[in-house]
Amino acid sequence: MLSGGDILIRSLQEEGVEIIFGYPGGAVLHIYDALFRQNQIKHILVRHEQAATHMADGYARATGRAGVVFVTSGPGSTNAITGIATAYMDSIPMVVVSGQAQTHLIGTDSFQETDMVGISRPIVKHSFLLKSAEEIAEVIKKAFYIATSGRQGPVVVDIPKDITSPTELFPFEYPESISMRSYSPATKGHSGQIKKATAMLLEAERPMIYTGGGVVQGNGSEELIKLTRTLGYPITNTLMGLGGYPGTDKQFLGMLGMHGTFEANNAMHHCDLLLAVGARFDDRVTNTISKFCPYAKIIHVDIDPASISKNVVAHIPIVGPVDVVLKEMNRFAEEGITKRTDRQARLLSEWWDQIDGWRRQDCLRVTTDEGSKVIKPQQVIQAVYKATAGDAYVTSDVGQHQMFAALYYPFTEPRKWINSGGLGTMGFGLPAAMGVQVAFPDETVVCITGDGSIQMNIQELSTCAQYDLPVKIINVNNRALGMVKQWQDMQYEGRHSHTYMDSLPDFVKLVEAYGHVGFAVDNIDELDAVLAETFSLTDKLVFVDVNVDPDEHVYPMFVAPNGSMRDMWLKKGVRT
Amino acid sequence: MRRIISVLMENEAGALSRVVGLFAQRNYNIETLTVAPTEDKTLSRLTLTTTATDQQIEQITKQLNKLIEVVKLVDLTDGDHLERELMLIKLKATGAQRAEIKRTADIFRAQVVDVTQGAYTIQLTGTSDKLDAFLRAIQESTVLEMVRSGVSGLSRGEKVLSSKS
Ligand SMILES: Cc1ncc(C[n+]2csc(CCOP(=O)(O)OP(=O)(O)O)c2C)c(N)n1
């Protein structure tokens, strides 16, 4: 016989949970006591609940397992909301256990009471408010099943304090499996549709493959690489999909979208057949929807039926897990490719010639002033790429530095590029990096951040000290909220309304105060040496404050409003 | 186009708020809504009407289906269906008005279910159109109070919405 608190912890153990990110408080005291009395599951005490959710999120993105968070009721729960929304927008599996006021006090505006199920409702895949200790085991089983299956996402389990009380004991049995009559995600795609789609793919004259976070989260990378190579077609990834296809491969055209490459966006615009996999035709990808892919027939593969034909109508919809569907496509494609005609081969090579023409634009070339020692933000990413041999886990915050990281650090494996694409949450980068480092203590984990973003969760430097998390923080410091300032430059005649960070701290001193190592660099000639030293300090958290050119913009950039994907700004004042 | 969507869902606290929340969150509108348990106490049936294009309705039904508590749903307007709404309406009825109201009620096969010196309460069941027609037939100034149940419906024939099929 066990108390509710012990049942919860035992259930999490049965689920194979190894780490919880959390913060205690009144409503979860029983739970924390149960946690104290065991040593199978570790706990990371954060400094702010938002960071706990981002850590769990980073952990989940890197490992593919659900991240787990404990927060108390009231402010603990509301602090977790931004992180839950971040995970929801990017379909990241997470289970958040929140404390709640005692059952008999719910609805009375009692101390630290907040309607967590209500507040989180639009940003969770599902949520539960527990009514009795007997439910705990089954609800936890369901929570993990829902969070990690189908289109993944966060699940909130709200537990009133009385249910976890040590004074009442219940039998414990963890369900081995669970089935729910109202929830059964697709386990395979429709074979007829897949066959038809593959035939269409093989007949295309100007084909294009566009894949998103679904390929990363759905473990579809291997089959995607196989298919792309078999067909010999060009491929682009979304911001969330980077690493799904090796960024260094010659068939890869770079990222697409608002800050996508000239070649990727043009190939999208001109293709006659688009294979979209695990991507959702977000407005940051399509630009003006009525001008999107005007010549293309569209095949859309996704685990979520609601993603298909939501923004752009698919000619061939295929609902199913991307890995399973791509595997089946590969079977048809390998057979079909042997029958490729000379004409088809010629058309494909002409298509590649056209693409190579766009590539010659060399849209990511970094221009520096002769003899200047000023560091360009793009050069920071290039230097980090070199210093880590392109093999690090890289998290980022939100802003120009995020786009530079996406464009200038080619990822060759899935799950190594971790950023908040859907919600665009500043403050994500550092805690996410910590979550990755917890999962992989011996790997190099880099957080690319900006002077604005880093200050949104900078308190976690303290957590890093407590748990010896040697993440490497690269602050691309332009002394401004750069991305917003860029828009003000481009759309508001340079009126920089509240985008300066006039009172930045001395970051080196700040990190030293937390017991970490800090370097500052503002001369391009010194950058490589500083980074080499940074990455040689494998067991230390190192913060590198890189002073960069404050006037740099991210290009290419969509012309908006009313632009198509091929309408881009290529540099200041120069557009297509 | 007007649509009637009938949803079979787990009879659990919070399920209804998820459906309603979904409509608010995704900027769809609900015109009428009714919900009650079914013969199987673990399920409730929710019927709502909305106005949407074909593409919107596809999204609405897909998004509804994604809710974990939704077991099954049908767009009744996709096929032949029965549709009923109940209206109770209290009308000012004095003098010559009394006979006039009674006549109109008879024409619509409505029943007078409560009578006082100054008022009639009338009950009318039918399609929403029929209820609207009744409202047009009586003088607006005589209406003291009214309530409509919102639309309920079933498919015609053998077709059923069930957790088992
Ligand atoms: C929590 C939050 N608030 C506001 C924004 C809007 N926003 C997007 S980018 C940006 C500026 C980011 O500045 P910084 O972190 O210094 O990065 P930079 O663009 O300079 O590289 C802001 C304010 C956001 N994305 N997230």
Tab-separated table of N, CA, C and O and ligand atoms in Angstrom, chain A residues 50 82 397-402 404 423-427 449-454 456 475-476 478-485 501, ligand 1:
chain	number	residue	atom	x	y	z
A	50	GLN	N	9.670	28.577	-15.696
A	50	GLN	CA	9.705	28.631	-17.166
A	50	GLN	C	10.913	27.848	-17.670
A	50	GLN	O	10.843	27.089	-18.632
A	82	THR	N	4.610	29.539	-20.474
A	82	THR	CA	5.369	29.880	-21.684
A	82	THR	C	6.107	28.658	-22.237
A	82	THR	O	6.150	28.437	-23.446
A	397	ASP	N	18.443	30.963	-29.005
A	397	ASP	CA	17.347	31.793	-28.549
A	397	ASP	C	16.618	32.313	-29.776
A	397	ASP	O	16.641	31.664	-30.815
A	398	VAL	N	16.023	33.477	-29.675
A	398	VAL	CA	15.205	33.965	-30.774
A	398	VAL	C	15.670	35.350	-31.198
A	398	VAL	O	15.845	36.242	-30.370
A	399	GLY	N	15.871	35.500	-32.493
A	399	GLY	CA	16.314	36.780	-33.024
A	399	GLY	C	17.228	36.563	-34.218
A	399	GLY	O	17.234	35.487	-34.820
A	400	GLN	N	18.017	37.576	-34.527
A	400	GLN	CA	18.938	37.469	-35.657
A	400	GLN	C	19.929	36.322	-35.469
A	400	GLN	O	20.206	35.564	-36.396
A	401	HIS	N	20.433	36.191	-34.233
A	401	HIS	CA	21.438	35.151	-33.988
A	401	HIS	C	20.880	33.766	-34.284
A	401	HIS	O	21.584	32.872	-34.713
A	402	GLN	N	19.568	33.601	-34.071
A	402	GLN	CA	18.913	32.316	-34.334
A	402	GLN	C	18.951	32.009	-35.834
A	402	GLN	O	19.273	30.899	-36.257
A	404	PHE	N	20.986	33.372	-38.048
A	404	PHE	CA	22.378	33.169	-38.467
A	404	PHE	C	22.826	31.748	-38.121
A	404	PHE	O	23.504	31.088	-38.906
A	423	LEU	N	6.724	29.079	-31.482
A	423	LEU	CA	6.342	30.181	-30.600
A	423	LEU	C	7.378	31.301	-30.631
A	423	LEU	O	7.050	32.441	-30.381
A	424	GLY	N	8.621	30.960	-30.950
A	424	GLY	CA	9.668	31.986	-30.993
A	424	GLY	C	9.919	32.579	-29.622
A	424	GLY	O	9.822	33.788	-29.422
A	425	THR	N	10.258	31.715	-28.675
A	425	THR	CA	10.367	32.137	-27.282
A	425	THR	C	11.780	32.577	-26.925
A	425	THR	O	12.696	31.756	-26.821
A	426	MET	N	11.977	33.885	-26.748
A	426	MET	CA	13.245	34.360	-26.190
A	426	MET	C	13.383	33.787	-24.790
A	426	MET	O	12.393	33.679	-24.063
A	427	GLY	N	14.579	33.399	-24.419
A	427	GLY	CA	14.788	32.793	-23.113
A	427	GLY	C	14.818	31.281	-23.173
A	427	GLY	O	15.043	30.617	-22.164
A	449	THR	N	23.113	32.716	-28.419
A	449	THR	CA	22.106	33.616	-27.859
A	449	THR	C	22.403	35.069	-28.221
A	449	THR	O	23.371	35.354	-28.928
A	450	GLY	N	21.523	35.938	-27.771
A	450	GLY	CA	21.699	37.366	-28.003
A	450	GLY	C	21.617	38.103	-26.686
A	450	GLY	O	21.138	37.554	-25.675
A	451	ASP	N	22.050	39.342	-26.678
A	451	ASP	CA	22.080	40.097	-25.424
A	451	ASP	C	20.686	40.279	-24.838
A	451	ASP	O	20.521	40.385	-23.633
A	452	GLY	N	19.662	40.285	-25.703
A	452	GLY	CA	18.291	40.392	-25.199
A	452	GLY	C	17.815	39.065	-24.636
A	452	GLY	O	17.404	38.969	-23.473
A	453	SER	N	17.894	38.039	-25.444
A	453	SER	CA	17.357	36.729	-25.065
A	453	SER	C	18.004	36.156	-23.813
A	453	SER	O	17.318	35.594	-22.956
A	454	ILE	N	19.326	36.268	-23.727
A	454	ILE	CA	20.011	35.593	-22.610
A	454	ILE	C	19.502	36.120	-21.277
A	454	ILE	O	19.435	35.390	-20.286
A	456	MET	N	16.609	36.773	-20.457
A	456	MET	CA	15.274	36.294	-20.084
A	456	MET	C	15.307	35.058	-19.198
A	456	MET	O	14.299	34.703	-18.603
A	475	ASN	N	27.303	34.507	-26.792
A	475	ASN	CA	26.407	35.660	-26.830
A	475	ASN	C	26.776	36.551	-28.017
A	475	ASN	O	27.806	37.216	-28.013
A	476	VAL	N	25.928	36.511	-29.032
A	476	VAL	CA	26.165	37.334	-30.218
A	476	VAL	C	25.642	38.730	-29.876
A	476	VAL	O	24.483	39.057	-30.117
A	478	ASN	N	24.969	42.375	-29.981
A	478	ASN	CA	24.894	43.550	-30.871
A	478	ASN	C	24.316	44.765	-30.134
A	478	ASN	O	23.910	45.733	-30.756
A	479	ARG	N	24.262	44.650	-28.823
A	479	ARG	CA	23.762	45.755	-27.979
A	479	ARG	C	22.369	46.215	-28.401
A	479	ARG	O	22.026	47.400	-28.299
A	480	ALA	N	21.545	45.311	-28.895
A	480	ALA	CA	20.198	45.696	-29.328
A	480	ALA	C	19.320	44.464	-29.459
A	480	ALA	O	19.822	43.342	-29.534
A	481	LEU	N	18.025	44.702	-29.503
A	481	LEU	CA	17.079	43.653	-29.863
A	481	LEU	C	17.102	43.602	-31.388
A	481	LEU	O	16.248	44.158	-32.074
A	482	GLY	N	18.143	42.933	-31.880
A	482	GLY	CA	18.537	43.054	-33.280
A	482	GLY	C	17.441	42.777	-34.292
A	482	GLY	O	17.262	43.521	-35.258
A	483	MET	N	16.705	41.697	-34.086
A	483	MET	CA	15.720	41.333	-35.107
A	483	MET	C	14.613	42.384	-35.196
A	483	MET	O	14.157	42.733	-36.285
A	484	VAL	N	14.199	42.881	-34.058
A	484	VAL	CA	13.153	43.901	-34.070
A	484	VAL	C	13.704	45.183	-34.705
A	484	VAL	O	13.047	45.835	-35.517
A	485	LYS	N	14.932	45.480	-34.366
A	485	LYS	CA	15.588	46.666	-34.919
A	485	LYS	C	15.701	46.545	-36.449
A	485	LYS	O	15.505	47.526	-37.175
A	501	MET	N	19.442	48.121	-25.864
A	501	MET	CA	19.653	47.616	-24.519
A	501	MET	C	20.770	48.466	-23.941
A	501	MET	O	21.929	48.144	-24.057
C	1	LIG	C1	9.531	36.402	-25.011
C	1	LIG	C2	9.640	37.200	-26.252
C	1	LIG	N1	9.411	38.525	-26.239
C	1	LIG	C3	9.531	39.261	-27.372
C	1	LIG	C4	9.868	38.671	-28.559
C	1	LIG	C5	9.973	39.501	-29.836
C	1	LIG	N2	11.349	39.463	-30.356
C	1	LIG	C6	11.734	38.654	-31.367
C	1	LIG	S1	13.351	38.758	-31.724
C	1	LIG	C7	13.589	39.945	-30.543
C	1	LIG	C8	14.940	40.530	-30.300
C	1	LIG	C9	15.900	39.551	-29.764
C	1	LIG	O1	17.050	40.218	-29.349
C	1	LIG	P1	18.373	39.437	-29.018
C	1	LIG	O2	18.092	38.283	-28.143
C	1	LIG	O3	19.387	40.401	-28.522
C	1	LIG	O4	18.809	38.821	-30.415
C	1	LIG	P2	19.275	39.532	-31.773
C	1	LIG	O5	18.079	39.664	-32.646
C	1	LIG	O6	19.867	40.854	-31.420
C	1	LIG	O7	20.268	38.589	-32.337
C	1	LIG	C10	12.389	40.229	-29.894
C	1	LIG	C11	12.238	41.239	-28.843
C	1	LIG	C12	10.073	37.271	-28.531
C	1	LIG	N3	10.367	36.581	-29.636
C	1	LIG	N4	9.981	36.573	-27.389
